[in-house]
Amino acid sequence: MTTAFVFGGGGILGAHEVGMLRALAEAEVRPDIVVGTSVGAINGAFVAADPAGAAERLGELWRGSHLQRAFSGTLLSRAARLARSGNHLHSIEPLRQMLEDALPAADFADLKLPFNCVAASIERASARWFTSGPLVPAVLASCAVPALLPPVKIDGEHYFDGGLVHSIPIGRAIDLGARTVYVLHVGRIERPLVPPGRLWEVGLVAFEIARRHDFHEEMSALPDDVTVHVLPTGGTQRPPNLAHLRYRKKSDVDANIERAYIASAKYLAARA
């Protein structure tokens, strides 16, 4: 039976997915296909490139300074870049360099497992799934968060973050033939939304509704022969706050990895 790992988006909170991956590795649950979006495209690409060693590789990557350097710079330098570009705060080159240095594959053809990642086409206002060709540009396109990073140009078309069109792409995994799906995510879907009480909460709640809609639709329409395991982060059930918008805040990475590992290991042991 075909098994898929589906990696959702969520910026620095993607550290949770590393803990989940470690629990899956220890439980000897292995994927046949990998699907990722946004930061989940980074995590997923490492799994597809090195299924056996990905949990360790990603643990070192997330605990190190590599991802932090991708969004480095002072407030003044970010303001200067915004003034020059008019549409983004950070150069994409540090993230590109990190992926080129750390990923043990340069092309989709070099991967050990089939891998799909998604980005949002600006010109077509639709999703594009990358399944072949150079790996790093595709992952960058999937990670190009609007306003933080510039859109990524591939074959004359410009792309923004895949989370805009698919925040947790379960449907893609099912379309590829998966009948057992493990969802690795950042924890937002565990937290119920509440009506906004402040102006800044209006935009946050609206964004979360848009992010979660496709996931809930796909979960409610699962084929009878498909089993989906949504791994737990081990977090609280508090309503979402602004923490996930602090995209450079690295202090919780270790705690998020460990908490998700413990919760997911317990979940998997209960179903063994």
Short mmCIF file of C-alpha atoms in Angstrom, two decimals, residues 8-17 37-40 42-43 62 67 71 143 145 148 161 186 188 211 243-249 253 256:
data_model
loop_
_atom_site.label_atom_id
_atom_site.label_comp_id
_atom_site.label_asym_id
_atom_site.label_seq_id
_atom_site.Cartn_x
_atom_site.Cartn_y
_atom_site.Cartn_z
CA GLY A 8 2.64 21.57 5.33
CA GLY A 9 3.78 25.19 5.39
CA GLY A 10 4.35 27.53 8.31
CA GLY A 11 7.73 29.26 8.37
CA ILE A 12 9.90 28.83 11.45
CA LEU A 13 7.22 26.58 12.95
CA GLY A 14 8.31 23.99 10.39
CA ALA A 15 10.64 22.75 13.14
CA HIS A 16 7.68 20.73 14.43
CA GLU A 17 7.87 18.64 11.28
CA THR A 37 4.59 23.15 0.35
CA SER A 38 6.40 26.27 1.56
CA VAL A 39 8.80 25.37 4.41
CA GLY A 40 7.45 21.84 4.00
CA ILE A 42 12.42 22.24 2.20
CA ASN A 43 11.77 19.47 4.73
CA TRP A 62 17.18 23.57 11.98
CA LEU A 67 18.01 28.94 8.13
CA PHE A 71 16.61 35.80 6.81
CA CYS A 143 9.10 29.06 -0.17
CA VAL A 145 6.81 34.23 1.10
CA LEU A 148 9.66 38.70 2.76
CA ASP A 161 4.82 30.67 -1.70
CA VAL A 186 3.20 23.18 12.14
CA ARG A 188 -2.07 25.73 13.31
CA ARG A 211 -5.28 28.50 4.77
CA ALA A 243 4.02 33.97 17.16
CA HIS A 244 4.12 32.32 13.76
CA LEU A 245 4.62 35.73 12.14
CA ARG A 246 7.94 36.15 13.94
CA TYR A 247 9.70 34.44 11.10
CA ARG A 248 13.22 35.10 12.46
CA LYS A 249 12.52 33.93 16.04
CA VAL A 253 13.09 25.58 17.56
CA ASN A 256 9.13 22.57 19.05
#
